[in-house]
Coordinates of C-alpha atoms in Angstrom, one line a residue:
M740 CA -51.4 29.6 177.7
A741 CA -51.5 32.6 175.4
K742 CA -51.7 36.0 177.1
I743 CA -52.6 38.9 174.8
A744 CA -51.5 42.5 175.1
Y745 CA -54.2 44.4 173.1
I746 CA -52.9 47.6 171.4
L747 CA -55.7 50.1 171.3
L748 CA -55.6 53.3 169.3
C749 CA -58.6 55.5 170.1
H750 CA -59.9 59.1 170.1
K751 CA -63.4 59.1 171.3
D752 CA -66.2 57.5 173.5
P753 CA -64.3 57.1 176.8
D754 CA -67.1 55.0 178.4
A755 CA -66.8 52.4 175.6
I756 CA -63.0 52.3 175.9
V757 CA -63.2 51.7 179.7
R758 CA -65.8 48.9 179.2
Q759 CA -63.6 47.3 176.5
A760 CA -60.5 47.5 178.6
R761 CA -62.2 46.0 181.6
R762 CA -63.9 43.2 179.6
L763 CA -60.7 42.1 177.8
T764 CA -58.4 42.3 180.9
A765 CA -60.9 40.5 183.1
A766 CA -59.9 37.3 181.2
G767 CA -56.3 37.8 182.3
D768 CA -55.1 39.7 179.2
Y769 CA -53.5 43.1 179.0
M770 CA -54.2 46.4 177.2
S771 CA -52.0 49.3 176.1
I772 CA -53.9 52.4 175.1
H773 CA -52.9 55.4 172.9
F774 CA -55.5 58.1 173.1
D775 CA -55.2 60.7 170.4
A776 CA -53.6 63.9 171.7
S777 CA -55.9 66.0 169.5
A778 CA -59.0 64.5 171.2
N779 CA -60.9 66.0 174.2
P780 CA -58.4 66.1 177.2
A781 CA -61.3 65.5 179.6
H782 CA -62.0 62.2 178.0
F783 CA -58.4 61.0 178.5
K784 CA -58.5 62.0 182.1
A785 CA -61.7 60.1 182.6
I786 CA -60.2 57.0 181.0
K787 CA -57.1 57.2 183.2
A788 CA -59.1 57.7 186.3
A789 CA -61.4 54.8 185.6
L790 CA -58.6 52.4 184.8
E791 CA -55.8 53.5 187.2
D792 CA -56.5 50.6 189.6
N793 CA -56.3 48.0 186.8
S794 CA -52.7 46.7 186.7
N795 CA -53.4 45.0 183.4
V796 CA -53.8 48.3 181.6
T797 CA -51.0 50.7 180.6
F798 CA -50.8 53.8 178.5
A799 CA -48.4 54.9 175.8
R800 CA -45.6 56.9 177.3
K801 CA -46.2 59.7 174.8
R802 CA -49.4 60.8 173.1
I803 CA -49.3 62.4 169.7
R804 CA -51.8 64.0 167.3
C805 CA -52.9 61.4 164.7
G806 CA -54.1 62.0 161.2
W807 CA -55.5 59.5 158.7
G808 CA -52.8 58.4 156.2
E809 CA -50.0 59.9 158.2
W810 CA -46.9 58.4 159.9
S811 CA -48.4 59.5 163.2
L812 CA -50.7 56.5 163.2
V813 CA -47.7 54.1 163.0
Q814 CA -45.7 56.2 165.6
A815 CA -48.7 56.0 168.0
T816 CA -48.8 52.3 167.5
L817 CA -45.1 51.9 168.2
Y818 CA -45.5 54.0 171.4
A819 CA -48.3 51.7 172.6
V820 CA -46.5 48.6 171.6
Q821 CA -43.3 49.6 173.4
A822 CA -45.3 50.5 176.6
A823 CA -47.0 47.0 176.4
A824 CA -43.7 45.2 175.9
D825 CA -42.2 47.0 178.9
A826 CA -45.2 46.7 181.2
F827 CA -46.3 43.1 180.4
P828 CA -43.3 40.7 180.2
R829 CA -45.7 37.7 180.3
A830 CA -47.6 38.8 177.2
T831 CA -47.1 36.2 174.4
H832 CA -49.1 38.0 171.7
F833 CA -49.8 41.6 170.7
Y834 CA -53.2 42.3 169.0
M835 CA -54.0 45.5 167.2
L836 CA -57.5 46.9 167.9
S837 CA -59.6 50.0 167.4
G838 CA -62.3 51.4 169.6
D839 CA -64.9 50.0 167.1
C840 CA -63.7 46.4 167.5
M841 CA -65.3 43.7 169.6
A842 CA -64.5 40.1 170.3
I843 CA -66.7 37.6 168.4
K844 CA -65.4 34.6 170.2
S845 CA -64.9 33.7 173.9
A846 CA -61.6 34.4 175.6
E847 CA -61.3 30.6 176.1
Y848 CA -61.6 30.0 172.3
T849 CA -59.2 32.9 171.5
H850 CA -56.5 31.7 173.8
R851 CA -56.8 28.1 172.5
F852 CA -56.7 29.3 168.9
L853 CA -53.4 31.2 169.5
D854 CA -51.9 28.3 171.4
E855 CA -52.6 26.0 168.5
N856 CA -51.3 28.3 165.8
D857 CA -47.7 29.4 166.4
A858 CA -47.6 32.1 163.8
D859 CA -47.9 35.8 163.1
F860 CA -51.3 36.9 161.6
I861 CA -50.8 39.9 159.4
E862 CA -51.9 40.7 155.8
S863 CA -48.7 41.2 153.8
F864 CA -49.1 41.2 150.0
D865 CA -46.5 42.5 147.5
F866 CA -47.1 46.2 147.1
F867 CA -46.5 46.3 143.4
E868 CA -47.7 42.9 142.3
S869 CA -50.9 42.4 144.3
D870 CA -54.2 44.0 143.6
W871 CA -54.7 45.1 147.2
I872 CA -54.9 48.7 146.1
K873 CA -58.1 49.0 144.1
T874 CA -58.0 52.7 143.1
G875 CA -55.9 55.8 143.6
M876 CA -52.2 56.2 144.0
R877 CA -49.8 53.3 144.1
E878 CA -46.1 53.8 143.7
E879 CA -46.6 57.5 144.4
R880 CA -47.2 56.6 148.0
L881 CA -43.6 55.5 148.2
I882 CA -41.4 57.3 145.7
Y883 CA -42.4 60.8 146.7
R884 CA -42.1 62.4 150.1
H885 CA -45.4 63.3 151.7
Y886 CA -45.3 66.1 154.3
F887 CA -49.0 67.2 154.2
N888 CA -52.2 65.4 155.0
E889 CA -54.3 64.7 151.9
R890 CA -57.6 65.1 153.8
T891 CA -56.8 68.3 155.8
H892 CA -54.5 70.0 153.3
K893 CA -55.5 68.6 149.9
R894 CA -54.0 71.5 147.8
L895 CA -50.6 71.4 149.6
F896 CA -50.6 67.6 149.4
Y897 CA -51.0 67.4 145.7
A898 CA -49.0 70.6 145.0
A899 CA -46.0 69.1 146.8
M900 CA -46.3 65.8 145.0
N901 CA -46.7 67.4 141.6
L902 CA -43.7 69.6 142.2
Q903 CA -41.6 66.5 143.0
R904 CA -42.9 64.8 139.9
K905 CA -42.1 67.8 137.7
L906 CA -38.5 68.1 139.1
G907 CA -37.9 64.4 139.0
L908 CA -37.4 64.2 142.8
T909 CA -38.2 60.5 143.2
R910 CA -36.4 58.4 145.8
E911 CA -35.3 54.9 146.0
I912 CA -36.9 52.3 148.2
P913 CA -34.3 50.8 150.6
G914 CA -32.7 48.1 148.6
D915 CA -33.0 45.2 151.0
I916 CA -36.7 45.4 151.8
Q917 CA -39.6 44.4 149.7
V918 CA -42.6 46.6 150.5
Q919 CA -45.7 44.8 151.5
I920 CA -49.3 46.0 152.0
G921 CA -52.3 44.9 154.0
S922 CA -54.7 45.6 156.7
Q923 CA -53.4 47.3 159.9
W924 CA -55.3 44.9 162.2
W925 CA -52.7 42.3 163.0
C926 CA -51.8 39.8 165.8
L927 CA -48.0 39.2 166.3
R928 CA -46.1 37.0 168.7
R929 CA -43.9 38.6 171.3
R930 CA -40.7 37.5 169.6
T931 CA -41.8 39.2 166.4
I932 CA -42.7 42.4 168.3
E933 CA -39.2 42.5 169.9
W934 CA -37.6 42.0 166.5
V935 CA -39.7 44.8 165.0
L936 CA -38.8 47.2 167.9
D937 CA -35.1 46.3 167.5
F938 CA -35.4 46.9 163.7
T939 CA -36.8 50.4 164.3
K940 CA -33.8 51.3 166.5
T941 CA -31.1 49.9 164.1
R942 CA -32.5 50.8 160.6
R943 CA -32.8 54.5 160.7
D944 CA -32.8 54.6 156.9
V945 CA -35.9 52.5 156.7
M946 CA -37.6 54.6 159.4
R947 CA -36.8 57.8 157.5
F948 CA -38.3 56.3 154.4
F949 CA -41.6 55.3 156.0
R950 CA -42.0 58.5 157.9
T951 CA -42.8 60.3 154.6
T952 CA -44.7 57.6 152.8
W953 CA -48.5 57.9 152.4
I954 CA -50.7 55.6 154.5
P955 CA -47.8 53.8 156.1
D956 CA -50.1 52.0 158.6
E957 CA -50.9 49.7 155.6
T958 CA -47.3 49.1 154.7
F959 CA -44.9 49.6 157.7
F960 CA -45.6 46.5 160.0
Q961 CA -46.6 44.5 156.9
T962 CA -43.1 45.1 155.4
I963 CA -41.0 44.8 158.5
V964 CA -42.6 41.6 159.8
R965 CA -42.1 40.0 156.4
H966 CA -38.5 41.1 156.5
V967 CA -37.6 39.7 160.0
V968 CA -39.9 36.6 160.2
P969 CA -39.5 33.5 158.1
E970 CA -42.3 33.2 155.5
E971 CA -43.5 29.9 156.8
E972 CA -44.3 31.5 160.2
I973 CA -46.6 34.1 158.7
R974 CA -50.3 33.7 158.0
T975 CA -51.2 36.3 155.4
R976 CA -54.6 37.1 156.9
T977 CA -56.1 39.2 159.7
L978 CA -57.9 37.7 162.7
T979 CA -60.3 40.7 162.7
F980 CA -63.4 40.4 160.5
L981 CA -64.1 43.5 158.5
M982 CA -65.8 44.2 155.1
F983 CA -65.9 47.1 152.8
T984 CA -68.6 48.4 150.5
D985 CA -68.0 49.1 146.8
Y986 CA -67.3 52.7 147.8
G987 CA -64.5 51.7 150.1
M988 CA -66.4 52.4 153.3
P989 CA -66.2 49.8 156.1
V990 CA -69.4 47.8 156.7
T991 CA -71.0 48.5 160.1
F992 CA -72.5 45.7 162.2
Y993 CA -75.8 46.0 164.1
D994 CA -77.8 44.1 166.6
D995 CA -79.1 41.5 164.1
H996 CA -75.6 40.5 163.0
Y997 CA -74.8 38.5 166.2
D998 CA -75.2 35.0 164.7
L999 CA -73.5 36.0 161.5
L1000 CA -70.4 37.3 163.4
L1001 CA -70.1 34.3 165.6
S1002 CA -70.0 32.0 162.5
Q1003 CA -67.0 33.7 160.9
D1004 CA -63.5 32.3 161.2
Y1005 CA -62.2 35.4 163.1
L1006 CA -61.6 36.4 166.7
F1007 CA -62.7 40.1 166.5
A1008 CA -65.0 42.1 164.3
R1009 CA -64.8 45.7 163.1
K1010 CA -66.7 47.9 163.1
I1011 CA -69.6 47.6 165.6
S1012 CA -72.2 50.4 165.5
P1013 CA -72.2 52.7 168.6
E1014 CA -76.0 52.2 168.6
A1015 CA -75.8 48.4 168.6
D1016 CA -76.3 48.2 172.4
D1017 CA -77.8 44.7 172.4
L1018 CA -75.0 43.3 170.1
K1019 CA -72.3 44.8 172.3
R1020 CA -74.0 43.4 175.4
R1021 CA -74.2 39.9 174.0
L1022 CA -70.7 40.0 172.6
G1023 CA -69.4 41.2 176.0
L1024 CA -71.1 38.3 177.8
L1025 CA -69.8 35.9 175.2
Y1026 CA -66.1 36.9 175.8
A1027 CA -66.3 35.8 179.4
A1028 CA -68.3 32.6 178.7
E1029 CA -66.8 29.2 179.0
G1030 CA -67.5 26.0 177.1
V1031 CA -69.1 27.7 174.1
Q1032 CA -69.0 25.7 170.8
F1033 CA -68.8 27.8 167.6
Q1034 CA -70.1 26.6 164.3
I1035 CA -67.8 28.2 161.8
S1036 CA -69.3 28.6 158.3
N1037 CA -67.5 31.7 157.2
E1038 CA -70.0 32.8 154.6
G1039 CA -70.1 36.5 155.7
R1040 CA -68.3 38.1 152.8
S1041 CA -70.0 36.0 150.1
L1042 CA -73.4 36.7 151.6
F1043 CA -72.7 40.4 151.7
K1044 CA -71.6 40.5 148.1
F1045 CA -74.6 38.4 147.0
L1046 CA -77.2 40.5 148.8
T1047 CA -75.8 43.9 147.9
G1048 CA -75.2 42.8 144.4
R1049 CA -78.9 42.1 143.9
G1050 CA -79.5 45.8 144.1
R1051 CA -77.4 46.5 141.0
I1052 CA -78.6 43.9 138.5
G1053 CA -80.6 46.5 136.6
R1054 CA -77.5 48.3 135.3
R1055 CA -77.1 48.3 131.5
F1056 CA -73.9 46.6 130.4
A1057 CA -72.9 48.6 127.3
T1058 CA -70.6 47.3 124.7
R1059 CA -67.0 48.5 124.8
F1060 CA -66.1 51.3 122.4
W1061 CA -63.6 49.1 120.5
E1062 CA -66.3 46.5 119.9
T1063 CA -69.0 48.8 118.6
E1064 CA -68.4 47.7 115.0
S1065 CA -67.3 44.2 115.7
T1066 CA -69.6 41.3 114.7
L1067 CA -69.4 37.5 114.8
G1068 CA -70.4 37.4 111.1
R1069 CA -73.7 37.9 109.4
E1070 CA -73.8 34.3 108.1
R1071 CA -73.0 32.7 111.5
E1072 CA -75.4 31.2 114.1
L1073 CA -74.6 31.3 117.8
L1074 CA -76.7 28.9 119.8
I1075 CA -76.8 29.6 123.5
V1076 CA -78.0 27.0 126.0
I1077 CA -79.1 28.8 129.2
C1078 CA -79.6 26.8 132.4
K1079 CA -79.0 27.4 136.1
K1080 CA -78.3 23.7 136.7
W1081 CA -75.0 23.4 134.9
H1082 CA -75.0 19.6 135.0
V1083 CA -78.3 19.5 133.2
A1084 CA -77.1 21.8 130.5
K1085 CA -73.9 19.8 130.1
R1086 CA -75.9 16.6 129.6
V1087 CA -78.1 18.3 127.0
L1088 CA -75.0 19.6 125.3
E1089 CA -73.4 16.1 125.2
R1090 CA -76.5 14.6 123.6
I1091 CA -76.6 17.5 121.1
R1092 CA -73.0 16.7 120.2
Q1093 CA -73.8 13.0 119.7
V1094 CA -76.8 13.7 117.5
T1095 CA -75.8 16.8 115.5
N1096 CA -72.0 17.0 115.5
V1097 CA -72.3 20.8 116.0
P1098 CA -69.3 22.1 117.9
A1099 CA -70.3 22.8 121.5
I1100 CA -68.5 24.5 124.4
E1101 CA -69.7 24.4 128.0
Y1102 CA -69.8 27.4 130.5
L1103 CA -66.8 29.3 129.1
F1104 CA -68.0 32.5 130.7
N1105 CA -68.6 31.0 134.1
E1106 CA -66.0 28.2 134.6
E1107 CA -62.3 29.0 134.5
D1108 CA -61.4 25.4 133.6
T1109 CA -63.7 25.0 130.7
A1110 CA -61.8 23.1 127.9
L1111 CA -60.8 25.7 125.3
P1112 CA -58.2 25.7 122.5
D1113 CA -55.2 27.9 122.7
L1114 CA -56.3 31.2 121.1
G1115 CA -53.2 33.3 121.9
G1116 CA -54.0 34.0 125.5
I1117 CA -57.4 35.6 125.2
Q1118 CA -59.0 32.5 126.7
K1119 CA -56.8 32.3 129.7
T1120 CA -58.7 34.3 132.3
M1121 CA -62.4 35.0 132.9
E1122 CA -61.7 38.7 132.8
K1123 CA -60.2 38.5 129.3
R1124 CA -63.1 36.2 128.1
H1125 CA -65.7 38.7 129.3
R1126 CA -63.8 41.8 128.1
H1127 CA -63.2 40.5 124.6
R1128 CA -66.2 38.2 124.3
R1129 CA -67.0 39.0 120.7
A1130 CA -63.4 38.5 119.6
L1131 CA -63.3 35.3 121.6
M1132 CA -66.4 33.9 119.9
R1133 CA -65.1 34.9 116.4
M1134 CA -61.9 33.1 117.1
L1135 CA -63.8 30.0 118.2
F1136 CA -65.9 30.0 115.0
D1137 CA -62.7 30.2 113.0
Y1138 CA -60.9 27.5 115.1
F1139 CA -63.7 25.0 114.5
D1140 CA -64.2 26.2 110.9
T1141 CA -67.9 26.4 111.4
D1142 CA -70.8 28.8 111.0
R1143 CA -72.7 27.2 113.8
L1144 CA -71.5 27.0 117.4
I1145 CA -73.2 26.1 120.7
V1146 CA -72.2 27.5 124.1
C1147 CA -73.7 27.3 127.6
M1148 CA -74.4 30.3 129.8
D1149 CA -75.8 30.9 133.3
P1150 CA -79.1 32.9 133.4
E1151 CA -77.3 35.6 135.4
N1152 CA -75.3 36.5 132.3
I1153 CA -77.9 38.9 131.0
D1154 CA -75.2 41.3 129.8
L1155 CA -73.7 38.6 127.6
L1156 CA -77.1 37.6 126.3
N1157 CA -78.0 41.2 125.4
D1158 CA -74.7 41.7 123.7
F1159 CA -74.8 38.6 121.5
A1160 CA -78.5 39.1 120.7
S1161 CA -77.7 42.6 119.4
D1162 CA -75.0 41.2 117.0
R1163 CA -75.5 41.0 113.3
S1164 CA -75.2 37.2 113.4
V1165 CA -78.1 35.0 114.2
T1166 CA -78.5 34.3 117.9
R1167 CA -80.7 31.5 119.1
M1168 CA -81.4 30.7 122.7
L1169 CA -82.6 27.6 124.5
E1170 CA -83.6 28.2 128.1
I1171 CA -83.8 25.1 130.2
E1172 CA -86.2 25.5 133.2
C1173 CA -85.5 23.2 136.1
H1174 CA -87.2 22.5 139.4
F1175 CA -85.2 23.6 142.5
T1176 CA -85.7 21.6 145.7
D1177 CA -84.6 23.0 149.1
D1178 CA -81.8 20.3 149.1
Y1179 CA -80.5 21.5 145.7
L1180 CA -80.6 25.2 146.8
T1181 CA -78.7 24.3 150.0
G1182 CA -76.1 22.6 147.9
H1183 CA -76.0 25.5 145.5
A1184 CA -75.5 27.9 148.4
T1185 CA -72.6 25.8 149.7
R1186 CA -71.0 25.6 146.2
V1187 CA -71.0 29.3 145.7
G1188 CA -69.9 30.1 149.2
L1189 CA -73.2 31.6 150.6
A1190 CA -73.3 28.8 153.2
G1191 CA -71.0 26.2 154.7
D1192 CA -71.3 22.8 156.2
R1193 CA -72.0 24.3 159.6
T1194 CA -74.4 27.1 158.5
S1195 CA -77.3 27.0 160.9
S1196 CA -80.7 25.9 159.8
E1197 CA -82.1 29.3 160.8
T1198 CA -79.7 31.1 158.4
L1199 CA -80.6 28.7 155.6
E1200 CA -84.4 29.2 156.2
R1201 CA -83.8 32.9 155.7
L1202 CA -81.4 32.5 152.8
L1203 CA -83.2 29.8 150.6
P1204 CA -86.2 32.0 149.7
T1205 CA -83.9 34.8 148.6
I1206 CA -81.9 32.4 146.4
R1207 CA -85.1 30.9 144.9
N1208 CA -86.5 34.3 144.2
D1209 CA -83.2 35.4 142.6
M1210 CA -83.3 32.4 140.2
I1211 CA -86.9 33.2 139.3
F1212 CA -86.0 36.8 138.7
E1213 CA -83.1 35.8 136.4
S1214 CA -85.5 33.8 134.3
D1215 CA -88.1 36.6 134.3
R1216 CA -85.4 39.1 133.2
I1217 CA -84.6 36.9 130.2
R1218 CA -88.3 36.7 129.2
D1219 CA -88.7 40.5 129.6
A1220 CA -85.8 41.1 127.3
G1221 CA -88.0 39.8 124.4
F1222 CA -85.2 37.9 122.6
E1223 CA -85.9 36.6 119.2
N1224 CA -85.5 32.9 118.6
H1225 CA -86.0 32.1 122.3
N1226 CA -87.1 28.6 123.1
R1227 CA -87.7 26.8 126.3
M1228 CA -87.3 23.3 127.6
R1229 CA -89.0 22.5 130.9
E1230 CA -88.2 19.7 133.4
H1231 CA -91.9 18.9 133.8
A1232 CA -92.9 19.3 130.2
S1233 CA -93.7 16.4 127.9
V1234 CA -91.0 14.9 125.7
D1235 CA -92.9 16.1 122.6
N1236 CA -93.0 19.7 123.8
N1237 CA -89.3 19.6 124.7
A1238 CA -88.5 18.0 121.3
D1239 CA -90.4 20.9 119.5
A1240 CA -88.2 23.4 121.4
L1241 CA -85.0 21.6 120.5
A1242 CA -86.0 21.2 116.9
D1243 CA -86.6 24.9 116.5
F1244 CA -83.5 25.8 118.5
L1245 CA -81.2 23.5 116.5
S1246 CA -83.0 23.6 113.2
I1247 CA -83.1 19.8 113.0
P1248 CA -85.8 17.2 112.1
P1249 CA -88.3 16.3 114.8
D1250 CA -87.1 12.7 115.1
K1251 CA -83.5 13.9 115.9
A1252 CA -84.8 16.4 118.5
R1253 CA -87.0 13.7 120.1
E1254 CA -83.9 11.5 120.4
I1255 CA -82.3 14.2 122.5
A1256 CA -85.4 15.1 124.6
D1257 CA -86.2 11.4 125.3
T1258 CA -83.0 10.9 127.3
D1259 CA -84.3 9.8 130.7
Y1260 CA -81.4 11.2 132.9
L1261 CA -81.2 14.8 131.6
F1262 CA -82.8 16.5 134.6
A1263 CA -81.5 14.1 137.4
D1264 CA -79.8 15.8 140.3

């Protein structure tokens, strides 16, 4: 059975550290602690005194002062890892933790998971090719030598880097390694840890290189593990659940997040609020429990993105400066079918094609695999389609050699609707209003990742009204925009009323519009 040596880097809250060590070692696992040398010495003495009788706890042989972004964090980790490797020969896995982490599964589940998955769990993405770094420095982290801390000595940090840049004092990355990047919260097998420790003793050139890189805790283990372990034995993910806000700050979990955390496909979570006493109590009891069955739905990140994103929907989406003077063409008509139920819009579009022969394209701004002609690459990704939307539409008009073109859009695309409505061309809109049952909303939540097959009924009961209100809000927002040439079809309206809306939208005779509206399966789920 798996036996875990937890590697804990900490600098505060000695009582919480003692509780965490006792809780994790009570299940037969181990812990190696590095307590920051710059922290309160009395706190370290209190931790050592409280845990001195616990043979499953050891401490790093040497304590150093740690600074964010510095090599000191990696060195402290190596000291704690070496102490654990020496003190606990029966440890099969080494798991990196912080004082803000707590288990969100039982010890029984955790050990079984590691027994069934013979692999190393560590995020390791190509440093230069991946998009793991969202903002800030990239190659500058590596090619320049960083001797100062950016947070505590900002002027010296940037002055030293700018001087190296001015003098051309760049350096080469060791030729036989491919730098990787990822989260520092990893879980590695004993064999891998031994290989890494051997690597640090034999490859002094690589150690010198990483000692003066910036934020090496995101690159050192990620790179070395990928270098010494076969790729098929690495799972490029972390077993610690953590999320970040749009501002790069870690999301903090509180008492009411208990059910959410348990449903995630992770073993630990970071970071737990110091004030979340009930959450910490319940998670502490959970780790020691036996026979607990976990319903994994794993919707945490998508829920967070959905709910936080709702607060930003009022932002104006301005046109790009290079598109200010662009237009689809004064003589052209863009016909937009707007519907939340994509299958309904696609049926309406197919009937329109059959009756009118007007070129029609489905959800090109929402579905990556929408059938599109080759337009020189502008159509290949959703990012390009949105960024160059007017140019894309002009090219589609030209490709079909037409002055009338129909496209489908989701009601959430208010920025696109505003942009096209402001164009010099004629823009007509047909909004299709549908009825949303609870079963449909549940299916929708599953399709977009807000829920899973095992999401609890309690979670769905709280989630469905939010989704329903969100759909209503999207429709209200379209109405409030006051678009010209805006027509509506309704699921519960009469065929005659829907035919009138279609006739006005498409500028076709009433009998042709009725032929489309009278299709009996248009609104079927």
